[in-house]
mmCIF file of C-alpha atoms in Angstrom:
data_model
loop_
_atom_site.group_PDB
_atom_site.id
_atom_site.type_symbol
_atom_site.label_atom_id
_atom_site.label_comp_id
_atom_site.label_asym_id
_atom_site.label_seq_id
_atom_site.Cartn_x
_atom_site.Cartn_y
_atom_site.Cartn_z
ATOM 1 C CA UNK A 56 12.830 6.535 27.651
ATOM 2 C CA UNK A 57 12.599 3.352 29.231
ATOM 3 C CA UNK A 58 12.430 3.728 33.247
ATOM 4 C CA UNK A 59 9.146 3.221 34.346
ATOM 5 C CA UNK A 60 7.460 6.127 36.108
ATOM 6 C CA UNK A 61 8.103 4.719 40.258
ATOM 7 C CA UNK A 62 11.991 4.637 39.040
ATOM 8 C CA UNK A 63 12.211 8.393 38.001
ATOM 9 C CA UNK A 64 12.307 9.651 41.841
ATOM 10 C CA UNK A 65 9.649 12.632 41.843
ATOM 11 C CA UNK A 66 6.228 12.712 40.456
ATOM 12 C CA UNK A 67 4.639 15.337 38.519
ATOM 13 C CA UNK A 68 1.439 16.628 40.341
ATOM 14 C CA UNK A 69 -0.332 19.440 38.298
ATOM 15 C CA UNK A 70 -2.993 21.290 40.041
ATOM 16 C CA UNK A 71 -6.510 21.728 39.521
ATOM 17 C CA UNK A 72 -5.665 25.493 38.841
ATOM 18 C CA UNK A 73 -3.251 24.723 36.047
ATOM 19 C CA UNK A 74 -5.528 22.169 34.617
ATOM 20 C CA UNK A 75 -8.601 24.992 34.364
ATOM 21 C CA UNK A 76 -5.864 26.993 32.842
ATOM 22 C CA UNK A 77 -4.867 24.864 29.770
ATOM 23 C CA UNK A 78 -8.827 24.030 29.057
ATOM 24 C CA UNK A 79 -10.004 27.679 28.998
ATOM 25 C CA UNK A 80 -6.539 28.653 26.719
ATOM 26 C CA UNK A 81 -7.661 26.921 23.904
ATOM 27 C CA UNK A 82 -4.970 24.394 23.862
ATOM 28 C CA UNK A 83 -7.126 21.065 23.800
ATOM 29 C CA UNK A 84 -9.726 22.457 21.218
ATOM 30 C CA UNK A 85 -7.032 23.183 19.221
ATOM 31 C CA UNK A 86 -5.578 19.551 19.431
ATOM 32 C CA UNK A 87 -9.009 18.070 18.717
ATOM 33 C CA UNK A 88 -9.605 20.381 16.035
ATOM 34 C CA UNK A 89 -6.269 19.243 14.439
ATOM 35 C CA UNK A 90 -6.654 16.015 14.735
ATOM 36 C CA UNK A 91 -10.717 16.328 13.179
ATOM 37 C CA UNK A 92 -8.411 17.871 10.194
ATOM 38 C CA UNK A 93 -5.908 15.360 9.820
ATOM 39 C CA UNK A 94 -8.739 12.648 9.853
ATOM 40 C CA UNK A 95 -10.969 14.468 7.311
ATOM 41 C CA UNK A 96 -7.982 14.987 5.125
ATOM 42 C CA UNK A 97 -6.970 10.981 4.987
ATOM 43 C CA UNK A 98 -10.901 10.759 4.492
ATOM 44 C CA UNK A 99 -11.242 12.715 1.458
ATOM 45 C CA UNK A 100 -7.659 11.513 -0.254
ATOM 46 C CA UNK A 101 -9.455 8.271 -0.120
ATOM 47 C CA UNK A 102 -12.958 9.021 -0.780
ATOM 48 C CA UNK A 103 -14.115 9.793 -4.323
ATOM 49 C CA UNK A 104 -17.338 11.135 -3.920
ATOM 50 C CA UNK A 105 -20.458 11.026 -6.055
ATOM 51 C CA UNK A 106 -20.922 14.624 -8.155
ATOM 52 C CA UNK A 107 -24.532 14.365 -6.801
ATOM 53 C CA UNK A 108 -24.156 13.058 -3.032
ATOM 54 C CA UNK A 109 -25.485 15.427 -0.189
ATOM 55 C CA UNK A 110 -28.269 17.147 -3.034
ATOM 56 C CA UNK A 111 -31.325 16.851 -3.667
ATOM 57 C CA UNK A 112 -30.324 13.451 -5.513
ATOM 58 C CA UNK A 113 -28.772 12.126 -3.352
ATOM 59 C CA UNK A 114 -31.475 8.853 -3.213
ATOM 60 C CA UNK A 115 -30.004 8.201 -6.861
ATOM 61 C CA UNK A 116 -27.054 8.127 -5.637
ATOM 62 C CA UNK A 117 -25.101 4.642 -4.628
ATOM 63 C CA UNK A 118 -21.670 4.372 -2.557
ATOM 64 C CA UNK A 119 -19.351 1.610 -3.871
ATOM 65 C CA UNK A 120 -17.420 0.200 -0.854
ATOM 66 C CA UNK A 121 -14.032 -1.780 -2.356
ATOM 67 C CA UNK A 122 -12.163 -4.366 -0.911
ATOM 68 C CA UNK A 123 -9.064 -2.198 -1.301
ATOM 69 C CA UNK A 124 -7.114 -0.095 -3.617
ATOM 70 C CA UNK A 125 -7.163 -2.464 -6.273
ATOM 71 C CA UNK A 126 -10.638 -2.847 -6.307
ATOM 72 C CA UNK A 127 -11.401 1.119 -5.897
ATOM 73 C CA UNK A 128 -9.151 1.700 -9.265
ATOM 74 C CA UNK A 129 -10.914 -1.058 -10.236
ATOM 75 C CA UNK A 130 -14.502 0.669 -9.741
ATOM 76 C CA UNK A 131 -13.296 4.470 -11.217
ATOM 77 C CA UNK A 132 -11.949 2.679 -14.283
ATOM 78 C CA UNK A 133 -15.518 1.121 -14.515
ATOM 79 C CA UNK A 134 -17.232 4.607 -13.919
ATOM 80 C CA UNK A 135 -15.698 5.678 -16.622
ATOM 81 C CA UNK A 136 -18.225 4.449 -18.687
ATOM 82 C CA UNK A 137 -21.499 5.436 -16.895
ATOM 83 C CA UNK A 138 -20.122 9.004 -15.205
ATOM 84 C CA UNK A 139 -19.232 10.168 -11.720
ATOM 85 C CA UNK A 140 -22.855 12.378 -10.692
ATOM 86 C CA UNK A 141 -24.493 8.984 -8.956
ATOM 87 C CA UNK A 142 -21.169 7.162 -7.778
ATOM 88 C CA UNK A 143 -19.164 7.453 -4.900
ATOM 89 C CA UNK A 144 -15.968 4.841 -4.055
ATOM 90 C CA UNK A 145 -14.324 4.383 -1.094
ATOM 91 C CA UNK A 146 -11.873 1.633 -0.197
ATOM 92 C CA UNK A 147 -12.072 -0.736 2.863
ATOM 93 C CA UNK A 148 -8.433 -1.504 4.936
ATOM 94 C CA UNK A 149 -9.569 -5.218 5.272
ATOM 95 C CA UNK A 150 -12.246 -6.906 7.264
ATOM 96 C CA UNK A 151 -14.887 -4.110 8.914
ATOM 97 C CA UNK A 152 -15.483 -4.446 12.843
ATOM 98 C CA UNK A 153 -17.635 -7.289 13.722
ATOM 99 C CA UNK A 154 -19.552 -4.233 15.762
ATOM 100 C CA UNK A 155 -22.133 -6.891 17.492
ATOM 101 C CA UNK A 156 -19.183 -8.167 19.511
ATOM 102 C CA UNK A 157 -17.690 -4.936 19.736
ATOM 103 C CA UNK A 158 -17.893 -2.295 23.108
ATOM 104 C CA UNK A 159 -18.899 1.194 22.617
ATOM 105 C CA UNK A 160 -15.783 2.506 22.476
ATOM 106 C CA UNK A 161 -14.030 0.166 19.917
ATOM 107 C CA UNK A 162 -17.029 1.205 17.783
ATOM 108 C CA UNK A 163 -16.142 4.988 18.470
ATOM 109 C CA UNK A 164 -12.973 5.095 17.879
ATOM 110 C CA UNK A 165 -12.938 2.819 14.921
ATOM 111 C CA UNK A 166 -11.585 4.641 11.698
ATOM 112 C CA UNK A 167 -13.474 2.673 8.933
ATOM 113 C CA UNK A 168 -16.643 2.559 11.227
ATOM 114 C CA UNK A 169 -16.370 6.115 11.191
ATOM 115 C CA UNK A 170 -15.032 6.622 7.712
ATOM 116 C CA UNK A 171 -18.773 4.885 6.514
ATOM 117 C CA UNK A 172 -20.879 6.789 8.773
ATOM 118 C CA UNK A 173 -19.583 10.150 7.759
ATOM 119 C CA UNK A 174 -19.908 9.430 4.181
ATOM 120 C CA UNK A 175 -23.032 8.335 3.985
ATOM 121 C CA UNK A 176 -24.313 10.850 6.796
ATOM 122 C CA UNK A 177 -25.646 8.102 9.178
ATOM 123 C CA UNK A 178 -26.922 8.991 12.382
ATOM 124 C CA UNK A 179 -27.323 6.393 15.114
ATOM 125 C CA UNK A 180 -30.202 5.308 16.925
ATOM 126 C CA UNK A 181 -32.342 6.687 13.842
ATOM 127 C CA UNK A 182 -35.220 5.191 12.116
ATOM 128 C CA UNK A 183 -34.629 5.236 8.384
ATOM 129 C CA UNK A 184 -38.329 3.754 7.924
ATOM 130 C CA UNK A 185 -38.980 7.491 7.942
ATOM 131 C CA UNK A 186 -39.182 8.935 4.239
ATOM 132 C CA UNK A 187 -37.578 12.546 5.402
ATOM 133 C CA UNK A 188 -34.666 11.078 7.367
ATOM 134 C CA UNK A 189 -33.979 8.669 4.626
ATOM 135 C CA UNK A 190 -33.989 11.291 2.009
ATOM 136 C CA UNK A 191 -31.148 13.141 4.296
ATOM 137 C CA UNK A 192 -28.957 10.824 3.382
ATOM 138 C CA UNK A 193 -26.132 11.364 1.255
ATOM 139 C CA UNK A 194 -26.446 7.837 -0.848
ATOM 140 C CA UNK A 195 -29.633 6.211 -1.227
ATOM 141 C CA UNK A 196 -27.877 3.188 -2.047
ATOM 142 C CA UNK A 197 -24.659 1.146 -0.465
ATOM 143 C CA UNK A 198 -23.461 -1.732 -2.558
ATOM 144 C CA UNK A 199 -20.229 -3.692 -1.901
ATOM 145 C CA UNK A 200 -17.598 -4.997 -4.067
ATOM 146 C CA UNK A 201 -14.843 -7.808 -2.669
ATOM 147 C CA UNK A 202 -13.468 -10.651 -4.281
ATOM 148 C CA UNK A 203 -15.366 -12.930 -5.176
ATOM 149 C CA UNK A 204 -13.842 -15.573 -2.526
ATOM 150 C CA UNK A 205 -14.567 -16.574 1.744
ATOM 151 C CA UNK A 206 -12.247 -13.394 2.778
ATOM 152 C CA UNK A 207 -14.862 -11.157 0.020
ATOM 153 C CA UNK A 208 -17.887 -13.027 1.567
ATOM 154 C CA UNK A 209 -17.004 -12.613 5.106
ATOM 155 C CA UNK A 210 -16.680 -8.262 4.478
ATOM 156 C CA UNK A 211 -20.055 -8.516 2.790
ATOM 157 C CA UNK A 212 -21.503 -10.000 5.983
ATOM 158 C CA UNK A 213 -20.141 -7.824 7.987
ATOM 159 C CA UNK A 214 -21.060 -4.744 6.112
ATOM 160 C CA UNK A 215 -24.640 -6.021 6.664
ATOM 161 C CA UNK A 216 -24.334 -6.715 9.755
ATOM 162 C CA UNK A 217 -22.970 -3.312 11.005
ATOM 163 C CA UNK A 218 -25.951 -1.618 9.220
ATOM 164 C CA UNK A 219 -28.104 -4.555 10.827
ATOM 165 C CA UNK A 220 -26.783 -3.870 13.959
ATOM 166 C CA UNK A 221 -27.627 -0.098 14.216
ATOM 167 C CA UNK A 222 -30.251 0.895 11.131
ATOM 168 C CA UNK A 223 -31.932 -2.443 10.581
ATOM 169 C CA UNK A 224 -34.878 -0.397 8.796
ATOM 170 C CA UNK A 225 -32.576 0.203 6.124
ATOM 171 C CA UNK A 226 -32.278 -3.098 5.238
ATOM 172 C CA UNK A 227 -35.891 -3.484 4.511
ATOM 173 C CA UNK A 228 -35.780 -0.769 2.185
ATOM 174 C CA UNK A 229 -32.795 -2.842 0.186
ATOM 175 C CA UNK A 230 -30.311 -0.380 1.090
ATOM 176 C CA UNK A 231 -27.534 -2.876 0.571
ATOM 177 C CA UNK A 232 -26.482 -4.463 -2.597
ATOM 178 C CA UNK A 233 -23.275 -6.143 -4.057
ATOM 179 C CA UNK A 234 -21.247 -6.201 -7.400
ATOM 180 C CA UNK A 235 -20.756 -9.362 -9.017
ATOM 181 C CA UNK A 236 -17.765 -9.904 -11.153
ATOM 182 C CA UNK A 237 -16.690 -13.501 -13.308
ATOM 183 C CA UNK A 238 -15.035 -16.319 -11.280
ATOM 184 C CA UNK A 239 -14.178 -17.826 -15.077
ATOM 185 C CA UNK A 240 -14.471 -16.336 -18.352
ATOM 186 C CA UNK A 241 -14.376 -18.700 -21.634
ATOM 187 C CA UNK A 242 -13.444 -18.011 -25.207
ATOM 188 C CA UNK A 243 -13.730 -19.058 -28.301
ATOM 189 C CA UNK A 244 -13.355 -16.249 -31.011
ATOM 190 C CA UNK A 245 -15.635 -13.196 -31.007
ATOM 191 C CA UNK A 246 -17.467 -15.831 -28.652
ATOM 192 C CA UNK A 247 -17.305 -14.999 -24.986
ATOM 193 C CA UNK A 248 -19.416 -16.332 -21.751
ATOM 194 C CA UNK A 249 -18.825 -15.600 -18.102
ATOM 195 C CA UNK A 250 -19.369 -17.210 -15.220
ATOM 196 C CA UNK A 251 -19.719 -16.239 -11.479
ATOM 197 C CA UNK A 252 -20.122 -19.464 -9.707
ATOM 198 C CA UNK A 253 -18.463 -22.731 -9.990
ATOM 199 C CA UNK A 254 -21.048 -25.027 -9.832
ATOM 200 C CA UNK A 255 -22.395 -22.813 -12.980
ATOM 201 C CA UNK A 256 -19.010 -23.308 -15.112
ATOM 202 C CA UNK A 257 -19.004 -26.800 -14.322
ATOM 203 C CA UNK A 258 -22.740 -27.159 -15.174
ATOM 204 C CA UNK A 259 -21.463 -25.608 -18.817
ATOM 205 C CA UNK A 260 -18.673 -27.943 -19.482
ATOM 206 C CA UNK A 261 -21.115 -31.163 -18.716
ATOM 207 C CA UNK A 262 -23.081 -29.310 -21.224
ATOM 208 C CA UNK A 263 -20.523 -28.560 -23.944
ATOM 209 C CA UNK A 264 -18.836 -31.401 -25.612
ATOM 210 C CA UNK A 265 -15.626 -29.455 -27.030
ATOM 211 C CA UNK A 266 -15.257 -27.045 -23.689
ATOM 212 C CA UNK A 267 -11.674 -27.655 -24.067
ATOM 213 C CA UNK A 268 -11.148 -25.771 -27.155
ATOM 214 C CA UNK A 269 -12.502 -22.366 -25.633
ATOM 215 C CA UNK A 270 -9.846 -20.896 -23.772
ATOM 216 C CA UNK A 271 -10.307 -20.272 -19.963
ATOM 217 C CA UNK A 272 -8.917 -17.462 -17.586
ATOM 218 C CA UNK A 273 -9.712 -18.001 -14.045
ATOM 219 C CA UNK A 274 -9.779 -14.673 -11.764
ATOM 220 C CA UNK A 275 -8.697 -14.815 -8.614
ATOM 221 C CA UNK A 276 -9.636 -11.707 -7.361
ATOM 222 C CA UNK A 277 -10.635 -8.079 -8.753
ATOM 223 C CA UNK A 278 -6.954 -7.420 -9.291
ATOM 224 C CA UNK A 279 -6.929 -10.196 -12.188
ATOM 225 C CA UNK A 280 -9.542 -7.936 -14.018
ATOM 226 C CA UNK A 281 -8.717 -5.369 -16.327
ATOM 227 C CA UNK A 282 -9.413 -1.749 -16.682
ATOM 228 C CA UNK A 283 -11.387 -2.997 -20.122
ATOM 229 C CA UNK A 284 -13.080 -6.256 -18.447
ATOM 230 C CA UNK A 285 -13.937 -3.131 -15.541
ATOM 231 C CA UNK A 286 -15.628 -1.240 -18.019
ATOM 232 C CA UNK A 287 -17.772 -4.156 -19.850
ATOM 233 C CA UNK A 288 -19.179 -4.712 -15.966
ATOM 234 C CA UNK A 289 -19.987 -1.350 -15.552
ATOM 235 C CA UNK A 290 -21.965 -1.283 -19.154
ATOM 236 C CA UNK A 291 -23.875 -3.953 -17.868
ATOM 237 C CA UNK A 292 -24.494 -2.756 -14.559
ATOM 238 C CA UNK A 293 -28.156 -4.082 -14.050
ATOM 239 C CA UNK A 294 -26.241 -7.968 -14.511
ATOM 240 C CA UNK A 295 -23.530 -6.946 -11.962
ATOM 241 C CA UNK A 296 -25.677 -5.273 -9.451
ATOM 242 C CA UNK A 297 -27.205 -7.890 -6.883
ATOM 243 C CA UNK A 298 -29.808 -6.328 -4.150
ATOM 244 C CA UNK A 299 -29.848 -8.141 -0.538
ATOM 245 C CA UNK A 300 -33.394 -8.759 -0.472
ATOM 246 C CA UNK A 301 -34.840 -8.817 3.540
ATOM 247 C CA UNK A 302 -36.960 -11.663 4.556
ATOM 248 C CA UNK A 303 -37.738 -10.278 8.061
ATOM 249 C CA UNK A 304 -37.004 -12.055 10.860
ATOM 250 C CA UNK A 305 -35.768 -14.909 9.842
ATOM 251 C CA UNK A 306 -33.024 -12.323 8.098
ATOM 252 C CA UNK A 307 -32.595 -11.158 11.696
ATOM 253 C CA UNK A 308 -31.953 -14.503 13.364
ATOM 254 C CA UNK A 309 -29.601 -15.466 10.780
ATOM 255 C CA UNK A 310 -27.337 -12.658 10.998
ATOM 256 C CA UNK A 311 -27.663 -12.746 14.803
ATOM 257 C CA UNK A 312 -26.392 -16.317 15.095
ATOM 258 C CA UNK A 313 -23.445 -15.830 12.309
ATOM 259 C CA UNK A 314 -21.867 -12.697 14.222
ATOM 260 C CA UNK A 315 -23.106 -13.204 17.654
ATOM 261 C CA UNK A 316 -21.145 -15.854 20.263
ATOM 262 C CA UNK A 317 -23.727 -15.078 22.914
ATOM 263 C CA UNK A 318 -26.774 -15.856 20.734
ATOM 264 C CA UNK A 319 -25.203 -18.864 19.432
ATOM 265 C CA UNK A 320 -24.733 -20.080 22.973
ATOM 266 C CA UNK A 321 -28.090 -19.580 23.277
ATOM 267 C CA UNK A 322 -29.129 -21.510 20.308
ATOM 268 C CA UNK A 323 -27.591 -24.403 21.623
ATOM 269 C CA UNK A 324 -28.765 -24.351 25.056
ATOM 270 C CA UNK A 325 -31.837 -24.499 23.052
ATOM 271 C CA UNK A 326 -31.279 -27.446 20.926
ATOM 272 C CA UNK A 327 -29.849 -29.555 23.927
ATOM 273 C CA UNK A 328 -32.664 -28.881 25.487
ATOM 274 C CA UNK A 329 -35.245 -29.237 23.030
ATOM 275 C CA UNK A 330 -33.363 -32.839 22.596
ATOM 276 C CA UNK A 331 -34.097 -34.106 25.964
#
């Protein structure tokens, strides 16, 4: 159908009456209550839950957000190793909304927004500094996983700032961490060094006279690790595992100016006229 509605010669006028009718038949609760279904079902294909999330352990209990499928198979195969009862994964589909320049109802009827909130069982507009609402939480923990590149940086950022945005009080009780994996991995026989920074590889071959006889893989994203290297990070979790540590409010202006336009207007009305 391609005529637009002015060219179809009559207009369909339903009545108040029949209107009343379809709401109190059920029709529309039905409808919602299908489509609640469907988007519970896509939730839970994609959600692998912690064992222990939604108990009474549920503070021990930490959500892995991926950067993708990839990365999620990445993170079970690394479970595999340390168990499923205080682990949860979920995968992102690309960059989170940037909620701070967002209306209300982009927010609403944002899937992924959503997706988080019901999984962790955040409620808005509630203060987390509380002990009893915190422990109703179904992860005590969120901690984030991307490449380990500008596109992985920029999701981190705006992971925190969504949870900045609405539940800042969790942030000051470290509720947000990241997972680390090597940027370059040398080797030289049973010897075997990572490295998760260039500046820090680079530091190492100033250091190390015959550098050129270890050999050196270079990962470009989680998808150039495998289900082994996944497993040696998750053995080591405590050197993969990076808490965002809150400074107060110089934290809060920081994330403020990075994903708000209006308060970096501000900032340089400011400066202009502080320079005057």
């Amino acid at each position: 159908m391609t005529k637009q509605a002015k060219q179809f010669g009559s207009k369909c006028q339903l009545s108040e009456k029949f209107i009343n009718q379809v709401s109190k038949s059920g029709i529309v609760e039905s409808i919602l209550s299908w489509m609640k279904f469907k988007a519970q079902a896509q939730l839970n294909k994609n959600l692998d839950d912690a064992n222990d999330a939604g108990t009474r352990n549920s503070h021990a209990c930490t959500l892995i957000l991926t950067e993708g499928d990839s990365a999620k198979s990445l993170a079970v195969a690394g479970l595999g190793v340390i168990g499923r009862d205080r682990y949860g994964v979920f995968p992102l589909r690309g960059k989170l909304l940037n909620v701070r320049e967002a209306t209300h109802k982009q927010i609403m009827d944002n899937a992924e927004i959503n997706n988080v909130i019901k999984i962790i069982g955040l409620h808005f507009k509630e203060n987390y500094d509380d002990p009893t609402k915190l422990s109703q939480l179904r992860y005590g923990k969120l901690m984030i996983m991307t490449d380990q590149d500008q596109d992985g940086s920029h999701i981190k950022g705006l992971l925190i700032n969504f949870i900045h945005h609405f539940w800042p009080s969790l942030l000051r009780h470290n509720f947000v961490e990241e997972f680390i994996t090597p940027i370059v991995k040398v080797t030289k026989g049973k010897e075997e060094k990572s490295f998760y920074s260039m500046p820090e590889f680079e530091e190492w071959k100033r250091e190390t006279e015959n550098w050129h006889t270890y050999k050196v893989k270079y990962y470009k994203g989680l998808g150039t690790s495998t289900s082994k290297e996944a497993k040696e990070y998750f053995s080591d979790m405590q050197r993969h595992r990076i808490p965002f540590h809150y400074s107060g409010a110089e934290d809060d202006t920081s994330i403020n100016l990075a994903f708000s336009k209006k308060n970096r207007g501000k900032e340089r009305v400011a400066h202009q006229s502080h320079g005057r």
